[in-house]
């Protein structure tokens, strides 16, 4: 037996031994409903598993496997009445940055809507994050994931729209590899993943979302492809949240077979579309197809859909395009109102073959522009669809499509039924009901739980009669009742720091700050972090910075928020996006550019932020934060973006001069000397950290002297210590030195296990120096039940508080659920 075989045998024996310790009685859940199980995780023994799932290995000069640089082979372990695939992340005692297992497959994933599998994880604190890669040709698609919990089975569902191109190599029709790759956390502890029921959800091909991609690589094409990716993911997510799962396909994969079977094609963003794609879609329309498109389209497609385009129309005033109102003659099921506040639309009118189905209206209810235009060949929306109001938007799209393809209502019903209950428990409805019944406050939610069960049964009965138009909204009501039941089963605590971030300084469009504050108070929120400052602009009258360029007419948004929040007992903290120039007026940016104060990237191009090393930029940030701290009614100042954007910035002339002075010699090969292989790299990293920390220290000194009661807090990266080098953010130093009173790590994840492990690491790093109020990210799609679970986790770990991201239209409805149980809502 050679060295490699002996090592492999040792690993396999170890795996079998460890597997014996697992409780054999732990049953594997049944696969998710409606999926196609691929059978790639089921093996008779560990040798077969190791042969099928190739562990990534490294070899020495003699060709022997180097265990310190290699992934542990896959094994199997008995659980319940079957073997499951076991993957051990052997980080302890190795130097590998990640573990990698590859499984060769030959699959057509063109119509796949999601990858679904069940996982039983142990000791995942050793894993920072995980990727699932799908190999296509010689390229990859990748998506991040993490088990929701440890020590129990949970279901992972990764929508196809969540996958990003890691390296171009082909389309989803030519899948050749599935790769599971967990990355090591700073602790480098070993972790174990057990995988079962690896499967795919698949559409029938009657409905397609087409992502506009390109065969020619240009800067403009890359920009358009990036936007197409964003808005494709948004539309797919909206439809999923509204109960309709639709596969995403690349425009590069649009063959006759795909289009021949498609009753409806959704086109979220078609800007810059290549002629070949346009020709295919026009031919599809000529064969009787139906396209529902958004925003920018080639002229021939616009005309085919009954639209006459006249140009781009930015909003002339706040709220000009604040909501969508159905027009007379809109199809049955189209909502009276859909919430979306857009910053611009495509100026348009209906051609003789089209008719307006819905109009934009402003906050006063005045009609301002066409929103949806339909014709016999399709429908068109005059902007991109944005997040929020998912049920209403899906209702509207389904109503427009149903006139051409009535079967869409049944497709939506089946999608919604398959995922019912997963907001509460990833394994589905029955486990969700059981979980609510086991909660300490279950008695308070009995009525809601009974209502949920009754409505679900009634919805299923209606669907059995073919009445999907009524069954689907009734099932949605049942899900909301189940969510409410869960939220009522939690209990509040008397004292903790309960806060939320709010990015738009005006709050929720269509609501006054007093109305928004009442909603937050009813949810139990006591502190508001309001983004009223940018790196070079303010959302209120400032002697230090100009108004934000979008603040027209100029308003004191901070004053409005302070007054509205004061009436319900909410404290306001001024949140600044340090160094950021995104909202600075062009005239101010021009002056900063002339003064050499804008950050420069490694390649010499200009960034969209101020250089942190420039003394005048430090002075500007500090002066703005002191001015805010001294403003009446302000309870605190809050750092954000208090870092470099990435390792690619800043390499301006000022940075070079300052760094040369620091190292005591000229650097003729700049910036190579500061690169990872450069001789001054470690000094360069400390130079960056010092520039950032200098501002934090300065703000502390001035604010403590002149506004001693003002709370100084900071939103910080969750991945310490990596952020020290990556972006120059050494936030534990700030805590130890007393320069901040509170840190708020942005622990955005839908995984409760990852959330808890992040907090434990952060509390260990801080060692009690200052409170750690973790950030809970609603943007991760966890909904109110997920937010409540993470609030409970933060309490059990003794943080004393939390901050929720964020007050946006798409999340504002989530807050009211929190006030039902986990937080002490007040009127």
Tab-separated table of N, CA and C in Angstrom, residues 44-192:
chain	number	residue	atom	x	y	z
A	44	UNK	N	-23.297	3.056	-0.433
A	44	UNK	CA	-23.292	1.871	0.423
A	44	UNK	C	-22.203	1.950	1.483
A	45	UNK	N	-21.063	2.579	1.127
A	45	UNK	CA	-19.960	2.646	2.086
A	45	UNK	C	-19.107	3.880	1.809
A	46	UNK	N	-18.150	4.113	2.681
A	46	UNK	CA	-17.324	5.311	2.595
A	46	UNK	C	-16.392	5.295	1.400
A	47	UNK	N	-15.940	4.112	1.012
A	47	UNK	CA	-15.053	4.045	-0.150
A	47	UNK	C	-15.774	4.536	-1.399
A	48	UNK	N	-17.045	4.158	-1.548
A	48	UNK	CA	-17.827	4.609	-2.704
A	48	UNK	C	-18.066	6.123	-2.640
A	49	UNK	N	-18.306	6.646	-1.441
A	49	UNK	CA	-18.516	8.083	-1.287
A	49	UNK	C	-17.262	8.859	-1.656
A	50	UNK	N	-16.103	8.352	-1.194
A	50	UNK	CA	-14.837	9.033	-1.473
A	50	UNK	C	-14.499	8.989	-2.950
A	51	UNK	N	-14.879	7.910	-3.621
A	51	UNK	CA	-14.615	7.789	-5.046
A	51	UNK	C	-15.491	8.744	-5.854
A	52	UNK	N	-16.754	8.926	-5.407
A	52	UNK	CA	-17.691	9.775	-6.154
A	52	UNK	C	-17.476	11.258	-5.873
A	53	UNK	N	-17.246	11.599	-4.602
A	53	UNK	CA	-17.021	13.004	-4.226
A	53	UNK	C	-15.514	13.206	-4.058
A	54	UNK	N	-14.879	13.715	-5.079
A	54	UNK	CA	-13.427	13.838	-5.095
A	54	UNK	C	-12.979	14.971	-4.163
A	55	UNK	N	-12.212	14.626	-3.147
A	55	UNK	CA	-11.643	15.636	-2.252
A	55	UNK	C	-10.432	16.270	-2.922
A	56	UNK	N	-10.307	17.577	-2.787
A	56	UNK	CA	-9.183	18.276	-3.404
A	56	UNK	C	-7.906	17.962	-2.638
A	57	UNK	N	-6.892	17.480	-3.356
A	57	UNK	CA	-5.643	17.082	-2.714
A	57	UNK	C	-4.452	17.868	-3.222
A	58	UNK	N	-3.416	17.909	-2.409
A	58	UNK	CA	-2.134	18.519	-2.791
A	58	UNK	C	-1.036	17.461	-2.601
A	59	UNK	N	-0.024	17.530	-3.428
A	59	UNK	CA	0.994	16.473	-3.426
A	59	UNK	C	2.387	17.079	-3.272
A	60	UNK	N	3.275	16.301	-2.630
A	60	UNK	CA	4.646	16.774	-2.454
A	60	UNK	C	5.476	16.416	-3.693
A	61	UNK	N	6.765	16.710	-3.625
A	61	UNK	CA	7.633	16.500	-4.784
A	61	UNK	C	7.751	15.030	-5.181
A	62	UNK	N	7.479	14.124	-4.256
A	62	UNK	CA	7.550	12.701	-4.562
A	62	UNK	C	6.199	12.136	-5.017
A	63	UNK	N	5.205	13.017	-5.108
A	63	UNK	CA	3.890	12.572	-5.568
A	63	UNK	C	2.997	12.024	-4.477
A	64	UNK	N	3.432	12.156	-3.225
A	64	UNK	CA	2.611	11.675	-2.113
A	64	UNK	C	1.633	12.756	-1.680
A	65	UNK	N	0.460	12.329	-1.240
A	65	UNK	CA	-0.562	13.259	-0.781
A	65	UNK	C	-0.113	13.974	0.488
A	66	UNK	N	-0.200	15.289	0.493
A	66	UNK	CA	0.173	16.106	1.651
A	66	UNK	C	-1.087	16.387	2.460
A	67	UNK	N	-1.229	15.722	3.612
A	67	UNK	CA	-2.456	15.832	4.408
A	67	UNK	C	-2.694	17.249	4.911
A	68	UNK	N	-1.617	17.987	5.173
A	68	UNK	CA	-1.795	19.334	5.706
A	68	UNK	C	-2.356	20.304	4.677
A	69	UNK	N	-2.294	19.926	3.403
A	69	UNK	CA	-2.790	20.811	2.360
A	69	UNK	C	-3.933	20.173	1.562
A	70	UNK	N	-4.574	19.164	2.141
A	70	UNK	CA	-5.583	18.409	1.407
A	70	UNK	C	-6.886	18.306	2.197
A	71	UNK	N	-7.964	18.167	1.452
A	71	UNK	CA	-9.291	17.993	2.039
A	71	UNK	C	-9.499	16.536	2.448
A	72	UNK	N	-10.126	16.353	3.594
A	72	UNK	CA	-10.445	15.013	4.068
A	72	UNK	C	-11.432	14.336	3.120
A	73	UNK	N	-11.237	13.076	2.759
A	73	UNK	CA	-12.163	12.405	1.846
A	73	UNK	C	-13.576	12.317	2.409
A	74	UNK	N	-14.542	12.246	1.514
A	74	UNK	CA	-15.937	12.048	1.898
A	74	UNK	C	-16.115	10.656	2.492
A	75	UNK	N	-17.033	10.528	3.440
A	75	UNK	CA	-17.375	9.246	4.041
A	75	UNK	C	-18.895	9.132	4.105
A	76	UNK	N	-19.383	8.042	4.675
A	76	UNK	CA	-20.807	7.924	4.979
A	76	UNK	C	-20.963	7.640	6.453
A	77	UNK	N	-22.133	7.945	6.985
A	77	UNK	CA	-22.436	7.681	8.379
A	77	UNK	C	-23.894	7.239	8.459
A	78	UNK	N	-24.214	6.223	9.285
A	78	UNK	CA	-25.609	5.801	9.403
A	78	UNK	C	-26.418	6.792	10.236
A	79	UNK	N	-27.561	7.188	9.720
A	79	UNK	CA	-28.495	8.034	10.469
A	79	UNK	C	-29.891	7.496	10.191
A	80	UNK	N	-30.602	7.128	11.261
A	80	UNK	CA	-31.889	6.492	11.066
A	80	UNK	C	-31.691	5.168	10.354
A	81	UNK	N	-32.406	4.962	9.258
A	81	UNK	CA	-32.347	3.680	8.566
A	81	UNK	C	-31.542	3.737	7.272
A	82	UNK	N	-30.652	4.752	7.134
A	82	UNK	CA	-29.896	4.862	5.894
A	82	UNK	C	-28.540	5.520	6.144
A	83	UNK	N	-27.670	5.385	5.185
A	83	UNK	CA	-26.389	6.093	5.213
A	83	UNK	C	-26.562	7.480	4.609
A	84	UNK	N	-25.840	8.450	5.163
A	84	UNK	CA	-25.826	9.781	4.571
A	84	UNK	C	-24.378	10.183	4.316
A	85	UNK	N	-24.218	11.075	3.365
A	85	UNK	CA	-22.895	11.580	3.010
A	85	UNK	C	-22.361	12.462	4.130
A	86	UNK	N	-21.119	12.214	4.549
A	86	UNK	CA	-20.496	13.020	5.596
A	86	UNK	C	-19.238	13.693	5.037
A	87	UNK	N	-19.154	15.000	5.231
A	87	UNK	CA	-18.018	15.793	4.778
A	87	UNK	C	-17.382	16.447	5.997
A	88	UNK	N	-16.146	16.107	6.290
A	88	UNK	CA	-15.438	16.666	7.441
A	88	UNK	C	-14.515	17.790	6.971
A	89	UNK	N	-14.714	18.950	7.515
A	89	UNK	CA	-13.876	20.115	7.195
A	89	UNK	C	-12.658	20.064	8.113
A	90	UNK	N	-11.575	19.552	7.618
A	90	UNK	CA	-10.375	19.293	8.425
A	90	UNK	C	-9.465	20.529	8.442
A	91	UNK	N	-9.940	21.579	9.101
A	91	UNK	CA	-9.163	22.825	9.155
A	91	UNK	C	-8.079	22.770	10.232
A	92	UNK	N	-8.382	22.123	11.353
A	92	UNK	CA	-7.421	22.047	12.445
A	92	UNK	C	-6.205	21.237	12.013
A	93	UNK	N	-5.022	21.792	12.187
A	93	UNK	CA	-3.804	21.087	11.837
A	93	UNK	C	-3.466	21.105	10.364
A	94	UNK	N	-4.234	21.863	9.565
A	94	UNK	CA	-3.918	21.985	8.138
A	94	UNK	C	-3.746	23.458	7.796
A	95	UNK	N	-3.318	23.705	6.571
A	95	UNK	CA	-3.140	25.082	6.106
A	95	UNK	C	-4.150	25.451	5.022
A	96	UNK	N	-5.076	24.581	4.734
A	96	UNK	CA	-6.019	24.826	3.631
A	96	UNK	C	-6.961	25.979	3.965
A	97	UNK	N	-7.192	26.885	3.014
A	97	UNK	CA	-8.144	27.972	3.258
A	97	UNK	C	-9.593	27.512	3.213
A	98	UNK	N	-9.825	26.383	2.516
A	98	UNK	CA	-11.174	25.839	2.395
A	98	UNK	C	-11.079	24.353	2.087
A	99	UNK	N	-12.175	23.649	2.313
A	99	UNK	CA	-12.271	22.263	1.875
A	99	UNK	C	-13.086	22.226	0.588
A	100	UNK	N	-12.777	21.250	-0.272
A	100	UNK	CA	-13.410	21.167	-1.589
A	100	UNK	C	-13.723	19.714	-1.920
A	101	UNK	N	-14.992	19.460	-2.244
A	101	UNK	CA	-15.395	18.150	-2.756
A	101	UNK	C	-16.137	18.361	-4.071
A	102	UNK	N	-15.728	17.625	-5.098
A	102	UNK	CA	-16.334	17.725	-6.427
A	102	UNK	C	-17.042	16.424	-6.791
A	103	UNK	N	-18.233	16.558	-7.339
A	103	UNK	CA	-18.999	15.402	-7.813
A	103	UNK	C	-19.283	15.594	-9.288
A	104	UNK	N	-18.767	14.688	-10.113
A	104	UNK	CA	-19.027	14.773	-11.548
A	104	UNK	C	-20.474	14.373	-11.831
A	105	UNK	N	-21.151	15.178	-12.627
A	105	UNK	CA	-22.518	14.890	-13.066
A	105	UNK	C	-22.622	15.294	-14.532
A	106	UNK	N	-23.638	14.833	-15.179
A	106	UNK	CA	-23.983	15.313	-16.512
A	106	UNK	C	-25.465	15.641	-16.480
A	107	UNK	N	-25.766	16.936	-16.325
A	107	UNK	CA	-27.137	17.366	-16.076
A	107	UNK	C	-27.478	18.588	-16.920
A	108	UNK	N	-28.737	18.680	-17.277
A	108	UNK	CA	-29.285	19.888	-17.900
A	108	UNK	C	-30.097	20.611	-16.841
A	109	UNK	N	-29.550	21.725	-16.356
A	109	UNK	CA	-30.222	22.512	-15.317
A	109	UNK	C	-30.911	23.748	-15.914
A	110	UNK	N	-31.192	23.743	-17.188
A	110	UNK	CA	-31.772	24.933	-17.827
A	110	UNK	C	-33.047	25.387	-17.131
A	111	UNK	N	-33.901	24.448	-16.763
A	111	UNK	CA	-35.199	24.784	-16.186
A	111	UNK	C	-35.229	24.648	-14.669
A	112	UNK	N	-34.067	24.450	-14.067
A	112	UNK	CA	-34.009	24.364	-12.608
A	112	UNK	C	-34.358	25.714	-11.992
A	113	UNK	N	-35.162	25.686	-10.942
A	113	UNK	CA	-35.515	26.914	-10.224
A	113	UNK	C	-34.740	27.057	-8.922
A	114	UNK	N	-34.298	25.927	-8.342
A	114	UNK	CA	-33.550	25.999	-7.086
A	114	UNK	C	-32.832	24.682	-6.852
A	115	UNK	N	-31.718	24.762	-6.122
A	115	UNK	CA	-31.027	23.586	-5.607
A	115	UNK	C	-31.499	23.394	-4.169
A	116	UNK	N	-31.883	22.170	-3.818
A	116	UNK	CA	-32.448	21.897	-2.487
A	116	UNK	C	-31.748	20.678	-1.902
A	117	UNK	N	-31.323	20.772	-0.645
A	117	UNK	CA	-30.776	19.603	0.027
A	117	UNK	C	-30.949	19.776	1.530
A	118	UNK	N	-30.837	18.674	2.247
A	118	UNK	CA	-30.948	18.698	3.706
A	118	UNK	C	-29.563	18.525	4.307
A	119	UNK	N	-29.326	19.215	5.415
A	119	UNK	CA	-27.998	19.192	6.030
A	119	UNK	C	-28.139	19.058	7.545
A	120	UNK	N	-27.279	18.238	8.120
A	120	UNK	CA	-27.150	18.075	9.568
A	120	UNK	C	-25.721	18.479	9.901
A	121	UNK	N	-25.548	19.602	10.573
A	121	UNK	CA	-24.213	20.181	10.775
A	121	UNK	C	-23.811	20.121	12.242
A	122	UNK	N	-22.523	19.963	12.474
A	122	UNK	CA	-21.971	19.998	13.831
A	122	UNK	C	-20.690	20.824	13.838
A	123	UNK	N	-20.518	21.614	14.906
A	123	UNK	CA	-19.299	22.413	15.115
A	123	UNK	C	-19.025	23.384	13.966
A	124	UNK	N	-20.083	24.026	13.455
A	124	UNK	CA	-19.881	24.890	12.290
A	124	UNK	C	-19.213	26.215	12.639
A	125	UNK	N	-18.855	26.427	13.898
A	125	UNK	CA	-18.108	27.642	14.233
A	125	UNK	C	-16.772	27.690	13.499
A	126	UNK	N	-16.305	26.535	13.049
A	126	UNK	CA	-15.058	26.498	12.293
A	126	UNK	C	-15.199	26.919	10.845
A	127	UNK	N	-16.444	27.148	10.392
A	127	UNK	CA	-16.705	27.518	9.001
A	127	UNK	C	-17.146	28.976	8.939
A	128	UNK	N	-16.425	29.784	8.182
A	128	UNK	CA	-16.789	31.195	8.036
A	128	UNK	C	-18.000	31.338	7.115
A	129	UNK	N	-17.949	30.694	5.978
A	129	UNK	CA	-19.055	30.691	5.030
A	129	UNK	C	-18.855	29.521	4.081
A	130	UNK	N	-19.881	29.224	3.303
A	130	UNK	CA	-19.821	28.079	2.401
A	130	UNK	C	-20.318	28.477	1.023
A	131	UNK	N	-19.771	27.803	0.022
A	131	UNK	CA	-20.229	28.004	-1.344
A	131	UNK	C	-20.672	26.676	-1.942
A	132	UNK	N	-21.707	26.762	-2.733
A	132	UNK	CA	-22.081	25.675	-3.623
A	132	UNK	C	-21.792	26.158	-5.029
A	133	UNK	N	-20.924	25.439	-5.724
A	133	UNK	CA	-20.563	25.797	-7.091
A	133	UNK	C	-21.168	24.799	-8.066
A	134	UNK	N	-21.606	25.307	-9.192
A	134	UNK	CA	-22.112	24.483	-10.279
A	134	UNK	C	-21.171	24.657	-11.461
A	135	UNK	N	-20.502	23.571	-11.850
A	135	UNK	CA	-19.557	23.638	-12.948
A	135	UNK	C	-20.256	23.521	-14.294
A	136	UNK	N	-19.926	24.443	-15.206
A	136	UNK	CA	-20.492	24.442	-16.561
A	136	UNK	C	-19.332	24.660	-17.535
A	137	UNK	N	-19.077	23.660	-18.406
A	137	UNK	CA	-17.908	23.776	-19.267
A	137	UNK	C	-16.661	23.888	-18.408
A	138	UNK	N	-15.845	24.915	-18.662
A	138	UNK	CA	-14.678	25.151	-17.810
A	138	UNK	C	-14.909	26.336	-16.886
A	139	UNK	N	-16.171	26.685	-16.646
A	139	UNK	CA	-16.520	27.799	-15.767
A	139	UNK	C	-17.394	27.345	-14.609
A	140	UNK	N	-17.787	28.340	-13.802
A	140	UNK	CA	-18.536	28.036	-12.588
A	140	UNK	C	-19.598	29.098	-12.321
A	141	UNK	N	-20.735	28.645	-11.771
A	141	UNK	CA	-21.678	29.509	-11.065
A	141	UNK	C	-21.520	29.210	-9.576
A	142	UNK	N	-21.661	30.238	-8.734
A	142	UNK	CA	-21.498	30.018	-7.302
A	142	UNK	C	-22.522	30.757	-6.478
A	143	UNK	N	-22.898	30.165	-5.335
A	143	UNK	CA	-23.819	30.804	-4.401
A	143	UNK	C	-23.382	30.478	-2.982
A	144	UNK	N	-23.547	31.449	-2.086
A	144	UNK	CA	-23.186	31.246	-0.689
A	144	UNK	C	-24.359	30.630	0.062
A	145	UNK	N	-24.052	29.775	1.039
A	145	UNK	CA	-25.093	29.179	1.877
A	145	UNK	C	-24.510	28.866	3.249
A	146	UNK	N	-25.382	28.524	4.176
A	146	UNK	CA	-24.947	28.166	5.525
A	146	UNK	C	-26.099	27.419	6.197
A	147	UNK	N	-25.822	26.357	6.983
A	147	UNK	CA	-26.926	25.662	7.665
A	147	UNK	C	-27.653	26.598	8.632
A	148	UNK	N	-28.958	26.471	8.697
A	148	UNK	CA	-29.726	27.345	9.585
A	148	UNK	C	-29.442	27.047	11.048
A	149	UNK	N	-29.253	25.765	11.373
A	149	UNK	CA	-29.041	25.375	12.769
A	149	UNK	C	-28.045	24.226	12.845
A	150	UNK	N	-27.550	23.981	14.043
A	150	UNK	CA	-26.639	22.860	14.282
A	150	UNK	C	-27.383	21.748	15.004
A	151	UNK	N	-26.895	20.506	14.829
A	151	UNK	CA	-27.403	19.392	15.610
A	151	UNK	C	-28.804	18.945	15.268
A	152	UNK	N	-29.325	19.367	14.133
A	152	UNK	CA	-30.642	18.922	13.679
A	152	UNK	C	-30.703	19.102	12.166
A	153	UNK	N	-31.593	18.359	11.537
A	153	UNK	CA	-31.747	18.495	10.101
A	153	UNK	C	-32.422	19.811	9.761
A	154	UNK	N	-31.887	20.484	8.770
A	154	UNK	CA	-32.537	21.682	8.243
A	154	UNK	C	-32.383	21.674	6.729
A	155	UNK	N	-33.266	22.388	6.080
A	155	UNK	CA	-33.303	22.358	4.610
A	155	UNK	C	-32.647	23.605	4.049
A	156	UNK	N	-31.783	23.395	3.086
A	156	UNK	CA	-31.140	24.496	2.366
A	156	UNK	C	-31.790	24.577	0.986
A	157	UNK	N	-32.257	25.755	0.652
A	157	UNK	CA	-32.848	25.977	-0.668
A	157	UNK	C	-32.183	27.197	-1.278
A	158	UNK	N	-31.470	27.000	-2.380
A	158	UNK	CA	-30.756	28.102	-3.021
A	158	UNK	C	-31.413	28.368	-4.369
A	159	UNK	N	-32.165	29.459	-4.484
A	159	UNK	CA	-32.787	29.776	-5.778
A	159	UNK	C	-31.727	29.965	-6.858
A	160	UNK	N	-32.071	29.580	-8.066
A	160	UNK	CA	-31.128	29.697	-9.169
A	160	UNK	C	-30.687	31.145	-9.357
A	161	UNK	N	-31.586	32.082	-9.098
A	161	UNK	CA	-31.241	33.494	-9.239
A	161	UNK	C	-30.182	33.959	-8.265
A	162	UNK	N	-29.930	33.174	-7.196
A	162	UNK	CA	-28.905	33.557	-6.217
A	162	UNK	C	-27.497	33.224	-6.685
A	163	UNK	N	-27.371	32.408	-7.737
A	163	UNK	CA	-26.046	32.032	-8.230
A	163	UNK	C	-25.469	33.153	-9.088
A	164	UNK	N	-24.200	33.438	-8.847
A	164	UNK	CA	-23.479	34.444	-9.619
A	164	UNK	C	-22.409	33.747	-10.479
A	165	UNK	N	-22.057	34.391	-11.575
A	165	UNK	CA	-21.005	33.837	-12.422
A	165	UNK	C	-19.669	33.993	-11.713
A	166	UNK	N	-19.046	32.875	-11.366
A	166	UNK	CA	-17.720	32.909	-10.770
A	166	UNK	C	-16.653	32.934	-11.868
A	167	UNK	N	-16.902	32.179	-12.930
A	167	UNK	CA	-16.059	32.226	-14.122
A	167	UNK	C	-16.896	31.733	-15.297
A	168	UNK	N	-16.946	32.535	-16.356
A	168	UNK	CA	-17.745	32.164	-17.514
A	168	UNK	C	-17.196	30.892	-18.139
A	169	UNK	N	-18.117	29.991	-18.498
A	169	UNK	CA	-17.686	28.766	-19.141
A	169	UNK	C	-18.783	28.066	-19.905
A	170	UNK	N	-20.022	28.488	-19.706
A	170	UNK	CA	-21.135	27.849	-20.392
A	170	UNK	C	-22.441	28.162	-19.714
A	171	UNK	N	-23.518	27.580	-20.227
A	171	UNK	CA	-24.841	27.808	-19.680
A	171	UNK	C	-25.273	26.668	-18.771
A	172	UNK	N	-26.429	26.844	-18.156
A	172	UNK	CA	-26.947	25.869	-17.205
A	172	UNK	C	-27.359	24.563	-17.877
A	173	UNK	N	-27.398	24.535	-19.197
A	173	UNK	CA	-27.760	23.305	-19.883
A	173	UNK	C	-26.649	22.282	-19.913
A	174	UNK	N	-25.412	22.669	-19.581
A	174	UNK	CA	-24.265	21.749	-19.658
A	174	UNK	C	-23.550	21.649	-18.311
A	175	UNK	N	-24.269	21.239	-17.272
A	175	UNK	CA	-23.671	21.118	-15.943
A	175	UNK	C	-22.839	19.842	-15.877
A	176	UNK	N	-21.593	19.978	-15.406
A	176	UNK	CA	-20.709	18.807	-15.327
A	176	UNK	C	-20.177	18.524	-13.931
A	177	UNK	N	-20.294	19.498	-13.007
A	177	UNK	CA	-19.725	19.311	-11.677
A	177	UNK	C	-20.578	20.012	-10.626
A	178	UNK	N	-20.705	19.359	-9.483
A	178	UNK	CA	-21.275	20.010	-8.298
A	178	UNK	C	-20.178	20.044	-7.248
A	179	UNK	N	-19.875	21.229	-6.744
A	179	UNK	CA	-18.785	21.403	-5.780
A	179	UNK	C	-19.341	21.977	-4.483
A	180	UNK	N	-18.994	21.339	-3.376
A	180	UNK	CA	-19.312	21.864	-2.041
A	180	UNK	C	-18.006	22.360	-1.437
A	181	UNK	N	-17.993	23.628	-0.992
A	181	UNK	CA	-16.726	24.229	-0.554
A	181	UNK	C	-16.925	25.147	0.645
A	182	UNK	N	-16.779	24.648	1.873
A	182	UNK	CA	-16.779	25.500	3.072
A	182	UNK	C	-15.412	26.157	3.276
A	183	UNK	N	-15.424	27.405	3.726
A	183	UNK	CA	-14.194	28.157	3.961
A	183	UNK	C	-13.934	28.256	5.465
A	184	UNK	N	-12.675	28.236	5.833
A	184	UNK	CA	-12.284	28.207	7.244
A	184	UNK	C	-12.546	29.536	7.934
A	185	UNK	N	-13.046	29.453	9.160
A	185	UNK	CA	-13.143	30.625	10.025
A	185	UNK	C	-11.799	30.845	10.718
A	186	UNK	N	-11.695	31.966	11.417
A	186	UNK	CA	-10.423	32.296	12.074
A	186	UNK	C	-10.026	31.241	13.101
A	187	UNK	N	-11.000	30.595	13.745
A	187	UNK	CA	-10.691	29.609	14.778
A	187	UNK	C	-10.079	28.335	14.216
A	188	UNK	N	-10.354	28.038	12.929
A	188	UNK	CA	-9.868	26.837	12.246
A	188	UNK	C	-10.238	25.562	12.993
A	189	UNK	N	-11.413	25.522	13.578
A	189	UNK	CA	-11.909	24.289	14.180
A	189	UNK	C	-12.455	23.372	13.089
A	190	UNK	N	-12.360	22.074	13.340
A	190	UNK	CA	-12.972	21.121	12.427
A	190	UNK	C	-14.493	21.219	12.517
A	191	UNK	N	-15.156	20.924	11.409
A	191	UNK	CA	-16.618	20.948	11.355
A	191	UNK	C	-17.078	19.765	10.518
A	192	UNK	N	-18.315	19.365	10.731
A	192	UNK	CA	-18.861	18.214	10.022
A	192	UNK	C	-20.195	18.583	9.391
